[in-house]
Amino acid sequence: MNDVFSKQGSCLIREYDSEKLWIEPWGENSLRVRSTFHAEMEPQDWALLEPEEGTAEITIGEEKAVIQNGKIRAELTSAGKLTFYNQKNEILLEEYVRNRKNIKAFCSALKIDAREFQPHLGGDYQLTLRFESNPEEKLYGMGQYQQPILDLKNCTLELAQRNSQATVPFALSSLGYGFLWNNPAVGQVTFGKNITEWKAESTKQLDYWITAGDTPAEIEEAYAKATGTVPMMPDYGMGFWQCKLRYQTQEELLEVAREYKRRELPISVIVIDYFHWPKQGDWRFDKDYWPDPEAMVTELKDMGIELMVSIWPTVDKQSENYEEMLRKGYLTRTDRGIRINHDFLGNTLYFDATHPGAREYVWNKAKHNYYDYEIKTFWLDEAEPEYNVYDFDNFRYHIGPNLQVGNIYPAMYSKAFYDGMTAEGQENVVNLVRCAWAGSQRYGALVWSGDIDSSFASLRNQFAIGLNMGLAGIPWWTTDIGGFHGGNPDDPAFRECMVRWFQYGAFCPVFRLHGDREPHQEPLGTSGGGLCPSGADNEVWSYGEEAYKIFKKYMGIRERLRPYITELMEAAHAKGTPPMRPLFYDFPQDQEAWNVEDAYMFGPDLLVAPILYEGTARRTVYLPQGETWKDANNGNVYEGGQRITCETPLDTMPLFVRGDAELPL
């Protein structure tokens, strides 16, 4: 028997020279793979939850060892090459090896290994993991990248967090597997036509998780079991959210809420954006502009409206909390240069969300100054965090350098508030957050797509992003309807974009209006919450009468669909099912459904075909095979498996109801 292999419990181990390689069952039909050149394997599970105890069949032979867990099988040669198969004996994923170590296999003089640990001076490694590429494969997920591409095959993606970019490194393959890069290091992945390469700039070990399934839904549900599911969305979260940059005073916000009620418009949440505080890092209202938070919350609740407030992780060096947080080690560090992370209206550092003490400290401030006023939903902004310069190698956290662990910051930021809120007995936690990593969903993270452009081109990016975020395991996702940067409510061209975006937004998991509209309003003062300017009006009546009528129409549809949306949120909570998903998720046997990148399913019964280009008077829609489809706009019924042309005047977006489903559209 080959002495490089051994078995420890249900774990297959290969030890050769300085490398230790572990392969073990981690949930049904799933395996976790770890490798290190250090003396011991690191204990962190990162995004993964501890699985229920499972067993796997392990066979060790002279030339190879095999581990089988349900529908997935891994074969490891004595030379170290790893290949994964499904229960049909089809190759799912195969390491890319080009060397002479196993002359009986493909022999190459290139001297390229699948697992390359390139040492840094001082101890850790730059890691590259290589797989063979199947050019016919389609790949989805991976989080949020500002591009209009749904199928990520032949894309290169940075594994790093930025404003409007969220790395959530789970990929769903059309070949029938899901792959989680369980490593929070800054890096890069290339899904090339000739090779797939995952890279970490600095790490201690390789760590990934792979699952096999017969359908996208089976794969997605296995991933949700491995990393957690969202809580149940509270009822108010399924309605309409009103927001703008930025309500400057308590009375301004209340007057907007009152106007929604006077007009008998449905509204569930209203939002106080940033700089409602004296200094960044004080985490409290500036009483000059928000004099009576308790009375404000009471009036809003009497109107049936929840209040959400913005939290920034920045701490101004003049904040009342700065010296204490510095003394206790609760602030991020810089390895060189002046210790400033962000300089927007003050010289600030980010609180260190990887530090348990810092998480508890910030939550306690928020609890005392917001939560105790019955504010139960928070907007966790700047969550990447958004460094002034993304020099990832210059910042350091409690648990390690940013280059090695930085992608986990937004998940730990969400965890700070989730842990605090659940400790207070709150269930159904939902907090809006501007970034995420794998596992963020289990902390009640509702991710939005950041500070994006206000244009049709940007809307096309968000369409692809929303679907890929759901497949990456983040089912709660939304955009700033109309985009964030710019857009004048009096501009006819922007009004068209706004209407089309609003129609799409009504069929996103969360329906939320926000944006920094033009022209800007001046600051109200020279200190505290008065320092910051505001954007133009951004309420549904701000865009003219024609747009207002259309907005009312889709607000009404959203309100009538709330029982249906509740079912979608229950599925997300129970199984990790994304409320919005590509057509192939529900129709995996329809090959044409895998090619559709301009329509999606909102739950199992509603096909949504947004208008993504200006001046669109009609568009074609593909209706999946095996069903009949009713046009919600005119009642016509069509057989699936065909493309039809729909008329799309400004007040109409194509919607199709599946089979005999009854939806109150």
XYZ file of N, CA, C and O in Angstrom, residues 14 18-23 32-38 40-42 82 95 115-117 125 127 129 183 203-208:
128
model
N -3.344 12.873 2.452
C -2.126 12.592 1.691
C -1.018 13.474 2.246
O -1.176 14.699 2.336
N 6.524 18.318 2.229
C 6.038 19.276 3.234
C 4.539 19.514 3.164
O 3.989 20.262 3.978
N 3.860 18.901 2.191
C 2.430 19.181 2.028
C 1.564 18.175 2.765
O 1.786 16.966 2.699
N 0.557 18.713 3.455
C -0.529 17.913 4.018
C -1.793 18.252 3.239
O -2.143 19.427 3.099
N -2.504 17.248 2.754
C -3.749 17.441 2.009
C -4.843 16.644 2.686
O -4.692 15.443 2.904
N -5.940 17.333 3.039
C -7.085 16.681 3.672
C -8.298 16.792 2.744
O -8.598 17.860 2.205
N -9.023 15.676 2.600
C -10.307 15.667 1.888
C -11.307 14.971 2.803
O -11.089 13.823 3.204
N -14.897 18.875 1.554
C -14.028 20.006 1.849
C -12.582 19.574 1.624
O -12.177 18.493 2.057
N -11.821 20.407 0.947
C -10.423 20.118 0.634
C -9.551 21.193 1.265
O -9.795 22.392 1.068
N -8.545 20.753 2.014
C -7.578 21.676 2.599
C -6.162 21.176 2.352
O -5.916 19.968 2.318
N -5.248 22.128 2.206
C -3.849 21.778 1.992
C -2.986 22.843 2.644
O -3.319 24.040 2.602
N -1.873 22.426 3.233
C -0.954 23.378 3.844
C 0.475 22.878 3.759
O 0.722 21.675 3.682
N 1.405 23.822 3.792
C 2.831 23.521 3.920
C 3.339 23.919 5.303
O 4.532 23.830 5.563
N 2.432 24.374 6.166
C 2.779 24.643 7.562
C 2.751 23.335 8.350
O 2.267 22.302 7.869
N 0.958 22.592 10.948
C -0.387 22.194 11.358
C -1.419 22.852 10.455
O -1.221 23.957 9.950
N -2.545 22.180 10.276
C -3.661 22.752 9.528
C -4.340 23.815 10.394
O -4.573 23.600 11.592
N -4.645 24.953 9.809
C -5.339 26.011 10.533
C -6.766 25.571 10.874
O -7.416 24.896 10.068
N -5.789 15.579 -8.237
C -7.123 15.386 -7.681
C -8.170 15.616 -8.776
O -8.132 16.610 -9.501
N -7.973 18.758 -11.560
C -6.816 19.625 -11.388
C -5.971 19.686 -12.661
O -5.844 18.703 -13.398
N -1.470 22.769 -7.340
C -1.480 23.508 -6.068
C -0.087 24.092 -5.861
O 0.850 23.388 -5.508
N 0.019 25.405 -6.076
C 1.325 26.049 -5.988
C 1.364 27.000 -4.799
O 0.633 27.989 -4.752
N 2.197 26.698 -3.851
C 2.428 27.556 -2.695
C 3.768 28.267 -2.893
O 4.828 27.662 -2.798
N 2.208 32.338 2.255
C 2.368 31.973 0.852
C 1.439 32.756 -0.066
O 0.348 33.162 0.331
N -0.795 31.715 -3.066
C -1.357 30.432 -3.451
C -2.013 30.526 -4.820
O -2.765 31.468 -5.095
N -4.289 27.848 -7.321
C -4.935 26.554 -7.529
C -5.427 26.514 -8.971
O -6.130 27.425 -9.417
N -11.727 31.093 1.383
C -10.506 31.806 1.742
C -10.770 33.298 1.624
O -11.085 33.782 0.525
N -1.688 33.774 2.146
C -2.534 32.837 2.877
C -1.670 31.803 3.579
O -0.482 31.652 3.282
N -2.282 31.099 4.505
C -1.592 30.025 5.206
C -1.895 28.668 4.597
O -1.100 27.737 4.721
N -3.060 28.544 3.952
C -3.404 27.239 3.403
C -4.491 27.351 2.339
O -5.185 28.364 2.231
N -4.622 26.287 1.581
C -5.701 26.147 0.610
C -6.929 25.600 1.325
O -6.810 24.732 2.192
N -8.120 26.109 0.935
C -9.361 25.652 1.557
C -10.495 25.884 0.558
O -10.742 27.021 0.155
N -11.142 24.810 0.134
C -12.323 24.976 -0.699
C -13.317 23.855 -0.415
O -12.983 22.823 0.186
